[in-house]
Short mmCIF file of C-alpha atoms and ligand atoms in Angstrom, two decimals:
data_model
loop_
_atom_site.label_atom_id
_atom_site.label_comp_id
_atom_site.label_asym_id
_atom_site.label_seq_id
_atom_site.Cartn_x
_atom_site.Cartn_y
_atom_site.Cartn_z
CA MET A 1 -89.42 59.10 62.74
CA LYS A 2 -87.76 61.29 60.18
CA VAL A 3 -84.11 60.71 59.55
CA VAL A 4 -81.51 62.61 57.46
CA MET A 5 -78.36 60.68 56.58
CA ILE A 6 -75.53 63.03 55.55
CA GLY A 7 -73.18 60.91 53.29
CA ALA A 8 -74.48 58.23 51.03
CA GLY A 9 -71.39 55.99 50.96
CA TYR A 10 -70.83 52.46 52.39
CA VAL A 11 -72.12 53.38 55.80
CA GLY A 12 -74.63 56.12 55.12
CA LEU A 13 -76.47 54.39 52.28
CA VAL A 14 -76.57 51.02 54.12
CA SER A 15 -77.66 52.62 57.51
CA GLY A 16 -80.16 54.92 55.77
CA THR A 17 -81.66 52.16 53.83
CA CYS A 18 -81.90 49.88 56.89
CA PHE A 19 -83.60 52.71 58.95
CA ALA A 20 -86.12 53.02 56.13
CA GLU A 21 -86.62 49.23 56.20
CA PHE A 22 -87.35 49.66 59.98
CA GLY A 23 -90.10 52.08 58.97
CA ALA A 24 -88.51 55.50 59.26
CA GLN A 25 -88.72 58.19 56.68
CA VAL A 26 -85.15 58.62 55.48
CA THR A 27 -83.41 61.12 53.20
CA CYS A 28 -79.81 60.28 52.27
CA VAL A 29 -77.95 63.44 51.30
CA ASP A 30 -74.57 63.47 49.36
CA VAL A 31 -72.56 66.21 47.83
CA ASP A 32 -71.57 63.86 45.07
CA GLN A 33 -74.08 64.65 42.29
CA ALA A 34 -73.12 61.56 40.30
CA LYS A 35 -73.89 59.34 43.28
CA ILE A 36 -77.41 60.93 43.88
CA ASP A 37 -78.11 60.88 40.08
CA ALA A 38 -77.30 57.16 40.04
CA LEU A 39 -79.59 56.50 43.09
CA HIS A 40 -82.34 58.45 41.47
CA ASP A 41 -81.94 56.30 38.40
CA GLY A 42 -82.18 53.16 40.53
CA ARG A 43 -78.41 52.39 40.27
CA ILE A 44 -76.39 51.60 43.43
CA PRO A 45 -73.07 53.38 43.27
CA ILE A 46 -71.28 50.74 45.44
CA TYR A 47 -71.21 46.92 45.40
CA GLU A 48 -72.77 45.58 48.54
CA PRO A 49 -74.70 42.32 48.39
CA GLY A 50 -78.58 42.65 48.81
CA LEU A 51 -78.45 46.57 48.90
CA ASP A 52 -79.97 47.08 45.39
CA ASP A 53 -83.20 45.07 46.41
CA MET A 54 -83.49 46.83 49.74
CA VAL A 55 -83.02 50.32 48.27
CA ALA A 56 -85.48 49.63 45.44
CA ARG A 57 -88.14 48.31 47.79
CA ASN A 58 -87.79 51.31 50.17
CA VAL A 59 -87.87 53.89 47.38
CA ARG A 60 -90.87 52.12 45.90
CA GLU A 61 -92.67 52.22 49.21
CA GLY A 62 -91.95 55.92 49.68
CA ARG A 63 -89.70 55.75 52.75
CA LEU A 64 -86.33 56.34 51.24
CA HIS A 65 -85.32 59.59 49.39
CA PHE A 66 -82.02 61.01 47.94
CA SER A 67 -80.90 64.51 47.67
CA THR A 68 -77.75 66.65 47.08
CA GLY A 69 -78.88 69.41 49.47
CA VAL A 70 -79.95 69.41 53.09
CA ALA A 71 -82.25 72.44 53.01
CA GLU A 72 -85.52 70.57 52.48
CA ALA A 73 -85.09 67.54 54.66
CA VAL A 74 -83.18 69.01 57.72
CA PRO A 75 -85.97 71.23 59.15
CA GLU A 76 -88.28 68.25 59.30
CA ALA A 77 -85.85 65.73 60.70
CA ASP A 78 -85.98 64.21 64.26
CA LEU A 79 -82.49 62.67 63.85
CA ILE A 80 -79.61 63.75 61.49
CA PHE A 81 -76.79 61.27 61.11
CA ILE A 82 -73.35 62.38 60.00
CA ALA A 83 -71.88 59.45 57.95
CA VAL A 84 -69.16 61.18 55.86
CA GLY A 85 -65.70 59.95 55.41
CA THR A 86 -62.96 60.43 58.01
CA PRO A 87 -59.80 59.45 56.02
CA THR A 88 -56.20 59.73 57.17
CA ARG A 89 -55.15 63.33 57.13
CA ARG A 90 -52.32 63.77 54.75
CA GLY A 91 -48.92 64.02 56.36
CA ASP A 92 -49.72 63.32 60.11
CA GLY A 93 -51.95 60.26 60.37
CA HIS A 94 -54.73 62.02 62.30
CA ALA A 95 -58.34 61.51 61.25
CA ASP A 96 -59.22 64.27 58.79
CA LEU A 97 -62.44 65.78 60.16
CA GLN A 98 -63.08 68.43 57.46
CA TYR A 99 -65.99 66.59 56.04
CA VAL A 100 -67.70 66.15 59.39
CA TYR A 101 -67.34 69.73 60.32
CA ALA A 102 -68.42 70.90 56.94
CA ALA A 103 -71.56 68.80 57.31
CA ALA A 104 -72.23 70.11 60.89
CA LYS A 105 -71.99 73.68 59.60
CA GLU A 106 -74.37 72.98 56.71
CA ILE A 107 -76.94 71.23 58.95
CA ALA A 108 -76.86 74.07 61.54
CA ARG A 109 -78.35 76.67 59.25
CA HIS A 110 -81.46 74.69 58.49
CA LEU A 111 -82.31 73.25 61.88
CA ALA A 112 -85.96 73.78 63.06
CA GLY A 113 -87.52 72.20 66.16
CA TYR A 114 -85.70 69.74 68.42
CA THR A 115 -83.31 67.56 66.51
CA VAL A 116 -80.55 65.05 67.49
CA ILE A 117 -77.40 65.31 65.55
CA VAL A 118 -75.60 61.92 65.49
CA ASP A 119 -72.00 61.18 64.60
CA LYS A 120 -71.98 57.85 62.80
CA SER A 121 -68.70 58.44 61.22
CA THR A 122 -65.66 57.15 63.04
CA VAL A 123 -64.34 60.12 64.80
CA PRO A 124 -61.62 60.93 67.47
CA VAL A 125 -62.67 61.53 71.12
CA GLY A 126 -64.02 65.07 71.51
CA THR A 127 -65.50 65.34 67.94
CA ALA A 128 -69.19 65.22 69.07
CA ARG A 129 -68.51 68.18 71.43
CA HIS A 130 -66.81 70.05 68.69
CA VAL A 131 -69.79 69.45 66.41
CA GLU A 132 -71.99 70.83 69.15
CA ARG A 133 -69.83 74.01 69.26
CA ILE A 134 -69.94 74.47 65.52
CA ILE A 135 -73.75 74.18 65.43
CA ARG A 136 -74.14 76.45 68.44
CA GLU A 137 -71.86 79.12 66.85
CA GLU A 138 -73.62 78.87 63.50
CA ASN A 139 -77.15 78.89 64.91
CA PRO A 140 -77.33 79.95 68.55
CA ASP A 141 -81.14 79.47 68.77
CA ALA A 142 -81.10 75.87 67.54
CA ASP A 143 -82.88 73.30 69.77
CA PHE A 144 -80.61 70.25 69.53
CA ASP A 145 -78.54 67.51 71.22
CA VAL A 146 -75.51 65.81 69.83
CA ALA A 147 -74.94 62.01 70.15
CA SER A 148 -72.47 59.53 69.01
CA ASN A 149 -73.58 56.22 67.35
CA PRO A 150 -70.60 54.49 65.92
CA GLU A 151 -71.13 51.89 63.23
CA PHE A 152 -69.70 48.33 63.36
CA LEU A 153 -70.84 46.91 59.95
CA ARG A 154 -68.39 45.11 57.71
CA GLU A 155 -68.32 45.62 54.05
CA GLY A 156 -69.77 42.66 52.10
CA ALA A 157 -71.99 41.68 55.10
CA ALA A 158 -73.23 45.19 55.79
CA ILE A 159 -76.95 44.55 55.74
CA SER A 160 -76.91 41.50 58.07
CA ASP A 161 -74.38 43.32 60.35
CA PHE A 162 -76.62 46.37 60.54
CA THR A 163 -79.81 44.44 61.07
CA HIS A 164 -78.36 41.88 63.54
CA PRO A 165 -75.65 43.75 65.43
CA ASP A 166 -73.83 42.34 68.38
CA ARG A 167 -74.55 45.67 70.10
CA ILE A 168 -75.69 49.20 69.46
CA VAL A 169 -73.48 51.86 71.09
CA ILE A 170 -75.09 55.29 71.78
CA GLY A 171 -73.14 58.07 73.37
CA VAL A 172 -75.70 60.59 74.74
CA GLU A 173 -75.98 63.27 77.35
CA SER A 174 -79.69 63.88 77.46
CA GLU A 175 -82.65 61.67 78.14
CA ARG A 176 -84.45 63.15 75.20
CA ALA A 177 -81.69 62.25 72.71
CA GLU A 178 -81.47 58.78 74.23
CA THR A 179 -85.18 58.26 73.77
CA HIS A 180 -85.05 59.36 70.10
CA LEU A 181 -82.20 56.89 69.40
CA ARG A 182 -83.78 54.07 71.32
CA SER A 183 -87.01 54.56 69.51
CA LEU A 184 -85.28 54.59 66.05
CA TYR A 185 -83.47 51.29 66.91
CA ARG A 186 -86.53 49.77 68.55
CA PRO A 187 -86.98 47.11 65.81
CA LEU A 188 -83.49 45.79 66.88
CA SER A 189 -84.24 45.93 70.54
CA LEU A 190 -87.19 43.62 69.72
CA ILE A 191 -84.82 41.02 68.48
CA GLU A 192 -82.72 41.62 71.59
CA SER A 193 -79.78 43.44 70.17
CA PRO A 194 -78.26 45.05 73.27
CA ILE A 195 -78.17 48.95 73.38
CA LEU A 196 -75.31 50.31 75.33
CA ALA A 197 -75.67 53.91 76.37
CA THR A 198 -72.60 55.79 77.43
CA ASN A 199 -71.16 59.30 77.54
CA LEU A 200 -69.89 60.75 74.26
CA GLU A 201 -66.29 60.16 74.84
CA SER A 202 -66.74 56.45 75.64
CA ALA A 203 -68.85 55.84 72.54
CA GLU A 204 -66.27 57.47 70.41
CA LEU A 205 -63.47 55.47 72.03
CA ILE A 206 -65.39 52.18 71.82
CA LYS A 207 -65.30 52.36 68.03
CA TYR A 208 -61.55 52.94 67.77
CA ALA A 209 -60.77 50.44 70.52
CA SER A 210 -62.91 47.75 68.79
CA ASN A 211 -61.36 48.24 65.42
CA ALA A 212 -57.79 48.29 66.91
CA PHE A 213 -58.45 45.18 69.02
CA LEU A 214 -59.65 43.28 65.88
CA ALA A 215 -56.65 44.54 63.88
CA THR A 216 -54.36 43.40 66.70
CA LYS A 217 -55.88 39.96 66.66
CA ILE A 218 -55.15 39.66 62.97
CA SER A 219 -51.63 41.00 63.36
CA PHE A 220 -51.01 38.53 66.20
CA ILE A 221 -52.02 35.49 64.13
CA ASN A 222 -50.08 36.86 61.17
CA GLU A 223 -46.97 37.00 63.24
CA MET A 224 -47.69 33.46 64.48
CA SER A 225 -48.00 32.43 60.81
CA GLY A 226 -44.40 33.47 60.26
CA LEU A 227 -43.37 31.44 63.27
CA CYS A 228 -45.31 28.44 62.15
CA GLU A 229 -43.51 28.35 58.89
CA LYS A 230 -40.20 28.22 60.66
CA VAL A 231 -41.11 25.56 63.17
CA GLY A 232 -43.36 23.28 61.16
CA ALA A 233 -46.63 24.22 62.84
CA ASP A 234 -49.92 24.84 60.98
CA VAL A 235 -51.44 28.24 61.63
CA HIS A 236 -54.97 26.85 61.03
CA ALA A 237 -54.52 24.40 63.83
CA VAL A 238 -52.95 26.96 66.06
CA ALA A 239 -55.82 29.41 65.38
CA LYS A 240 -58.37 26.75 66.03
CA GLY A 241 -56.73 25.62 69.25
CA MET A 242 -56.54 29.17 70.43
CA GLY A 243 -60.15 29.97 69.31
CA MET A 244 -61.65 27.13 71.26
CA ASP A 245 -60.73 29.01 74.34
CA GLY A 246 -63.88 31.07 74.92
CA ARG A 247 -61.79 33.96 76.24
CA ILE A 248 -59.96 34.26 73.10
CA GLY A 249 -62.77 33.33 70.47
CA SER A 250 -62.20 31.97 67.02
CA LYS A 251 -63.02 35.03 64.91
CA PHE A 252 -60.45 37.27 63.30
CA LEU A 253 -57.74 34.69 63.63
CA HIS A 254 -57.39 34.01 59.90
CA ALA A 255 -53.82 34.49 58.75
CA GLY A 256 -53.37 36.32 55.42
CA PRO A 257 -51.47 39.07 53.60
CA GLY A 258 -52.22 41.70 56.28
CA TYR A 259 -55.41 43.66 56.98
CA GLY A 260 -56.53 46.28 54.64
CA GLY A 261 -59.72 48.19 53.93
CA SER A 262 -61.11 51.68 54.56
CA CYS A 263 -60.99 51.33 58.26
CA PHE A 264 -58.52 49.15 60.14
CA PRO A 265 -55.49 50.88 58.68
CA LYS A 266 -56.75 54.48 59.12
CA ASP A 267 -58.37 53.81 62.52
CA THR A 268 -55.37 52.08 64.09
CA LEU A 269 -53.20 54.95 62.95
CA ALA A 270 -55.67 57.60 64.22
CA LEU A 271 -55.90 55.77 67.57
CA THR A 272 -52.08 56.06 67.98
CA ARG A 273 -52.41 59.86 67.19
CA ILE A 274 -55.19 60.42 69.61
CA ALA A 275 -53.14 58.67 72.38
CA GLN A 276 -49.96 60.70 71.53
CA GLU A 277 -52.05 63.80 71.66
CA HIS A 278 -52.97 62.96 75.21
CA GLY A 279 -49.45 61.75 76.23
CA VAL A 280 -50.59 58.14 76.59
CA SER A 281 -48.72 55.17 75.03
CA VAL A 282 -50.69 52.60 73.06
CA ARG A 283 -47.64 50.31 72.23
CA VAL A 284 -49.78 47.28 71.48
CA VAL A 285 -51.66 49.11 68.70
CA GLU A 286 -48.42 50.60 67.36
CA ALA A 287 -47.02 47.12 67.18
CA ALA A 288 -50.06 45.82 65.34
CA VAL A 289 -49.72 48.57 62.69
CA GLU A 290 -46.05 47.78 62.30
CA ALA A 291 -46.62 44.04 62.15
CA ASN A 292 -49.25 44.65 59.44
CA GLY A 293 -46.73 46.52 57.30
CA ALA A 294 -44.19 43.78 57.83
CA GLN A 295 -46.66 41.06 56.86
CA LYS A 296 -47.31 42.69 53.52
CA ALA A 297 -43.57 43.01 52.89
CA ARG A 298 -43.19 39.32 53.88
CA MET A 299 -45.78 38.37 51.21
CA VAL A 300 -43.65 40.06 48.60
CA ARG A 301 -40.68 37.95 49.63
CA LYS A 302 -42.84 34.83 49.76
CA ILE A 303 -43.96 35.38 46.17
CA VAL A 304 -40.41 36.04 44.95
CA ASP A 305 -39.04 32.97 46.75
CA ALA A 306 -41.87 30.76 45.45
CA MET A 307 -40.90 31.77 41.94
CA GLY A 308 -37.25 30.74 42.38
CA GLY A 309 -35.78 33.92 43.79
CA SER A 310 -36.53 36.36 40.89
CA VAL A 311 -39.73 37.59 39.15
CA ALA A 312 -37.89 39.60 36.53
CA GLY A 313 -39.64 39.02 33.17
CA LYS A 314 -42.12 36.50 34.71
CA ARG A 315 -45.85 36.69 34.41
CA ILE A 316 -47.97 36.51 37.60
CA ALA A 317 -51.70 35.94 37.67
CA VAL A 318 -53.32 37.83 40.48
CA LEU A 319 -56.65 36.61 41.57
CA GLY A 320 -58.48 39.21 43.61
CA LEU A 321 -57.54 42.87 44.18
CA THR A 322 -60.04 44.22 46.65
CA PHE A 323 -59.16 44.18 50.45
CA LYS A 324 -61.74 41.40 51.04
CA PRO A 325 -64.33 39.55 48.99
CA GLU A 326 -67.91 40.80 48.31
CA THR A 327 -66.89 44.49 47.93
CA ASP A 328 -65.62 46.81 45.23
CA ASP A 329 -63.62 48.80 47.83
CA MET A 330 -59.81 49.06 47.04
CA ARG A 331 -59.01 51.32 49.96
CA ASP A 332 -55.71 50.20 51.52
CA ALA A 333 -56.08 46.76 49.89
CA PRO A 334 -52.96 44.53 50.45
CA ALA A 335 -52.73 44.30 46.63
CA LEU A 336 -51.70 48.09 46.63
CA ALA A 337 -48.71 47.31 48.79
CA ILE A 338 -47.75 43.93 47.30
CA LEU A 339 -48.11 44.42 43.47
CA PRO A 340 -45.98 47.57 42.95
CA PRO A 341 -42.79 46.11 44.44
CA LEU A 342 -43.21 42.97 42.34
CA MET A 343 -43.69 45.14 39.25
CA GLU A 344 -40.57 47.15 40.22
CA LYS A 345 -38.71 43.79 40.30
CA GLY A 346 -39.76 43.22 36.68
CA ALA A 347 -42.89 41.09 37.09
CA GLN A 348 -45.68 41.39 34.60
CA ILE A 349 -49.11 41.33 36.26
CA GLN A 350 -52.27 39.79 34.79
CA ALA A 351 -55.12 40.50 37.28
CA HIS A 352 -58.73 39.56 37.75
CA ASP A 353 -61.27 40.78 40.32
CA PRO A 354 -65.05 40.24 40.20
CA GLN A 355 -65.87 43.85 41.34
CA GLY A 356 -62.75 45.86 42.01
CA ALA A 357 -60.89 46.19 38.66
CA ASP A 358 -62.25 49.69 37.76
CA GLU A 359 -61.20 51.17 41.07
CA ALA A 360 -57.97 49.23 41.01
CA LYS A 361 -57.01 50.81 37.67
CA SER A 362 -56.97 54.24 39.14
CA LEU A 363 -54.88 53.08 42.26
CA LEU A 364 -52.29 50.59 40.90
CA PRO A 365 -49.43 51.51 38.55
CA ASP A 366 -50.01 51.33 34.77
CA GLY A 367 -48.94 48.25 32.89
CA ILE A 368 -51.19 45.76 34.71
CA HIS A 369 -53.31 43.66 32.27
CA TYR A 370 -56.78 43.38 33.62
CA CYS A 371 -58.62 40.18 32.64
CA ASP A 372 -62.26 39.22 32.49
CA ASP A 373 -62.04 35.87 34.18
CA PRO A 374 -59.42 34.06 36.37
CA TYR A 375 -58.42 31.62 33.56
CA ALA A 376 -57.64 34.54 31.21
CA ALA A 377 -55.39 35.96 33.98
CA ALA A 378 -53.63 32.60 34.33
CA ASP A 379 -53.11 32.12 30.66
CA GLY A 380 -49.38 31.79 30.09
CA ALA A 381 -48.57 32.79 33.74
CA ASP A 382 -45.49 31.50 35.64
CA ALA A 383 -47.44 31.82 38.97
CA VAL A 384 -50.93 32.33 40.40
CA VAL A 385 -51.24 34.53 43.41
CA LEU A 386 -54.54 34.16 45.21
CA MET A 387 -54.78 37.61 46.86
CA THR A 388 -58.49 37.88 47.89
CA GLU A 389 -60.78 34.90 48.70
CA TRP A 390 -63.70 35.56 46.41
CA ASN A 391 -65.87 32.53 46.04
CA ALA A 392 -65.00 32.46 42.28
CA TYR A 393 -61.59 31.32 43.29
CA ARG A 394 -62.46 28.64 45.88
CA ASN A 395 -63.13 25.90 43.31
CA LEU A 396 -60.77 26.65 40.40
CA ASP A 397 -60.42 23.98 37.66
CA LEU A 398 -56.86 22.96 38.65
CA GLU A 399 -56.45 20.81 35.54
CA ARG A 400 -57.44 23.65 33.34
CA LEU A 401 -55.18 25.96 35.13
CA ALA A 402 -52.16 23.63 34.89
CA LYS A 403 -52.71 23.36 31.11
CA ILE A 404 -52.93 27.11 30.38
CA MET A 405 -50.12 28.25 32.79
CA ASN A 406 -46.49 28.42 31.79
CA GLY A 407 -45.20 27.74 35.22
CA ARG A 408 -46.44 25.78 38.31
CA ALA A 409 -46.20 28.14 41.27
CA PHE A 410 -49.48 28.68 43.20
CA ILE A 411 -49.11 31.17 46.09
CA ASP A 412 -52.30 31.16 48.17
CA LEU A 413 -52.14 34.25 50.42
CA ARG A 414 -55.58 33.37 51.92
CA ASN A 415 -55.09 29.72 52.71
CA VAL A 416 -58.08 28.81 50.60
CA TYR A 417 -56.58 25.50 49.32
CA ASP A 418 -54.88 22.58 51.01
CA THR A 419 -51.36 21.59 50.23
CA ALA A 420 -52.05 17.92 49.32
CA THR A 421 -54.73 18.81 46.67
CA LEU A 422 -52.51 21.46 44.99
CA GLN A 423 -49.41 19.24 45.08
CA HIS A 424 -51.49 16.34 43.67
CA ALA A 425 -52.52 18.71 40.78
CA GLY A 426 -48.87 19.31 40.07
CA PHE A 427 -48.42 22.70 41.55
CA ASN A 428 -45.62 24.07 43.73
CA TYR A 429 -47.92 25.34 46.52
CA ALA A 430 -47.05 28.08 48.95
CA CYS A 431 -49.42 29.53 51.51
CA VAL A 432 -49.36 31.47 54.82
CA GLY A 433 -48.32 29.75 57.99
CA ARG A 434 -48.64 26.15 56.89
P1 NAD B 501 -67.52 56.80 51.86
O1 NAD B 501 -66.41 57.58 51.38
O2 NAD B 501 -68.01 55.57 51.20
O3 NAD B 501 -68.81 57.73 51.97
C1 NAD B 501 -68.78 59.05 52.48
C2 NAD B 501 -69.76 59.91 51.64
O4 NAD B 501 -69.81 61.14 52.24
C3 NAD B 501 -69.29 60.17 50.24
O5 NAD B 501 -70.26 59.72 49.25
C4 NAD B 501 -69.09 61.67 50.17
O6 NAD B 501 -69.37 62.31 48.88
C5 NAD B 501 -70.12 62.15 51.22
N1 NAD B 501 -69.88 63.47 51.74
C6 NAD B 501 -68.67 64.08 52.16
N2 NAD B 501 -68.96 65.28 52.63
C7 NAD B 501 -70.28 65.52 52.62
C8 NAD B 501 -71.10 66.65 53.03
N3 NAD B 501 -70.70 67.63 53.55
N4 NAD B 501 -72.49 66.38 52.83
C9 NAD B 501 -72.87 65.30 52.27
N5 NAD B 501 -72.18 64.22 51.87
C10 NAD B 501 -70.94 64.35 52.05
O7 NAD B 501 -67.19 56.42 53.44
P2 NAD B 501 -67.73 55.22 54.31
O8 NAD B 501 -66.93 54.04 53.99
O9 NAD B 501 -69.23 55.17 54.27
O10 NAD B 501 -67.28 55.77 55.77
C11 NAD B 501 -67.96 56.76 56.39
C12 NAD B 501 -67.58 56.77 57.87
O11 NAD B 501 -68.03 55.52 58.50
C13 NAD B 501 -66.10 56.82 58.12
O12 NAD B 501 -65.85 57.60 59.28
C14 NAD B 501 -65.70 55.35 58.37
O13 NAD B 501 -64.62 55.24 59.18
C15 NAD B 501 -66.93 54.90 59.09
N6 NAD B 501 -67.14 53.46 58.94
C16 NAD B 501 -67.05 52.85 57.78
C17 NAD B 501 -67.34 51.42 57.64
C18 NAD B 501 -67.15 50.77 56.31
O14 NAD B 501 -67.22 49.54 56.28
N7 NAD B 501 -66.87 51.37 55.22
C19 NAD B 501 -67.83 50.77 58.76
C20 NAD B 501 -68.00 51.44 59.97
C21 NAD B 501 -67.63 52.74 60.09
C1 UGA B 502 -64.00 46.28 59.80
C2 UGA B 502 -64.70 45.80 61.01
O1 UGA B 502 -64.79 44.29 60.96
C3 UGA B 502 -66.12 46.35 61.22
O2 UGA B 502 -66.65 45.97 62.45
C4 UGA B 502 -65.95 47.88 61.23
O3 UGA B 502 -67.28 48.47 61.26
C5 UGA B 502 -65.28 48.25 59.96
O4 UGA B 502 -63.99 47.71 59.88
C6 UGA B 502 -65.12 49.84 59.87
O5 UGA B 502 -64.90 50.48 60.95
O6 UGA B 502 -65.12 50.27 58.78
P1 UGA B 502 -64.27 45.76 57.18
O7 UGA B 502 -63.06 46.58 57.06
O8 UGA B 502 -65.38 45.99 56.34
O9 UGA B 502 -64.86 45.86 58.65
O10 UGA B 502 -63.83 44.21 57.00
P2 UGA B 502 -63.22 43.00 57.92
O11 UGA B 502 -64.12 41.78 57.55
O12 UGA B 502 -63.12 43.45 59.22
O13 UGA B 502 -61.81 42.80 57.26
C7 UGA B 502 -60.82 43.81 57.33
C8 UGA B 502 -59.50 43.35 56.82
O14 UGA B 502 -58.95 42.34 57.71
C9 UGA B 502 -59.58 42.61 55.44
O15 UGA B 502 -58.42 42.98 54.68
C10 UGA B 502 -59.50 41.12 55.77
O16 UGA B 502 -59.06 40.34 54.74
C11 UGA B 502 -58.63 41.11 57.00
N1 UGA B 502 -58.89 39.97 57.83
C12 UGA B 502 -60.08 39.87 58.60
C13 UGA B 502 -57.85 39.03 58.02
O17 UGA B 502 -56.81 39.08 57.48
N2 UGA B 502 -58.06 37.99 58.95
C14 UGA B 502 -59.20 37.87 59.64
O18 UGA B 502 -59.34 36.79 60.38
C15 UGA B 502 -60.29 38.77 59.38
#
């Protein structure tokens, strides 16, 4: 099968590379010249574990290609995936669909022969039909179907999520489109990944509903963490006890500084806007969004309290800046909401992140001192804040830390350590919900 992937970002590059791995001929197209140049030079523009080897192998074996233009690859393609960004539209919280529509228009001009155009981007209900209208207007003679195939991969685990998905959702309206998609995903049906075929609207909504449900689960346990702190319960035990109930499940019940990333924040917000537009209330999702903002604000208070009620003139070592480990993605990272108020209160920040520092520099206020390793960040610090649970922070040399620090506060926003160990090492330990 010949596949064109429009957008070579976190989703497009991973999906395109995995389809090539399945044996398809894939061209990843991106308007970002620097990204495509990097890929042609054998450099991967994002940090995603395992992706470099897989890209290199598929390029070497002639199945994976990169381009800045669609003109060459589109006429040959059996399937064209749109995997461009759908960020929050400035001002109103709706998903910004300008990149999806621009891609559709661009594709339309070059279509030749029957082609399935598939939305892989996370898009509001009705987008696939609008893409269909755009293509029809641009090229009335084109022979095509539209489909929706939302993506459920997580950054940092993208390749294994893509190659071992819990399910593949395809929204289709013609047998021909369904056959094309099933045949592309055949290597996964061989390992018994279920394929759920629905109509376009259901597929589009499944994606938002799934992300909103997971975000709600996190907000739920984060609110419980606040209650645990007041009543002397341990949120780990509470989550474990809840998770043992098969109807609840143990995943996504890890309390922390609030969810971040390129998707949960924007997708929960977009879902509330979709519902408003249709006059439907989604109060649970609205509450999850609000609770997430409150959790981040609560983390600022927790840090200030742990440092004796004031951070003015104090030095804080921040370990981890990205929204989760194993990615360089800083989009909506909790650090972006937690560090600026601490700086406004007079704190000096010394930060370390294994992959995200470059991106962080463009998003966080000036004045942060970026360090090459966690101990350099902790040097002379009054407190350590563990913001993101990178493996590099899971086994810190506590003795060394105590020696180089000025103070003894250790605020663990990811509950990586246990209280007894940190107290034994001489730290004043604060964590979330324990
Ligand atoms: P991204 O910003 O990393 O990548 C998008 C890419 O599209 C960029 O490289 C951009 O230059 C390119 N682009 C924009 N307009 C283009 C055009 N007309 N032609 C060609 N290229 C174009 O975004 P992402 O994180 O990969 O997300 C893409 C979509 O997938 C979003 O809708 C997102 O919600 C969804 N999604 C993301 C993830 C994730 O983990 N990041 C997971 C599931 C779904
Ligand atoms: C999430 C979903 O998990 C994917 O299924 C989905 O495809 C993707 O969004 C998307 O639509 O883009 P991702 O954002 O990469 O994936 O990362 P997650 O592992 O879901 O983490 C999101 C945020 O929630 C992170 O800030 C993480 O620290 C936080 N989180 C996660 C918790 O605070 N507690 C948990 O138990 C789990």
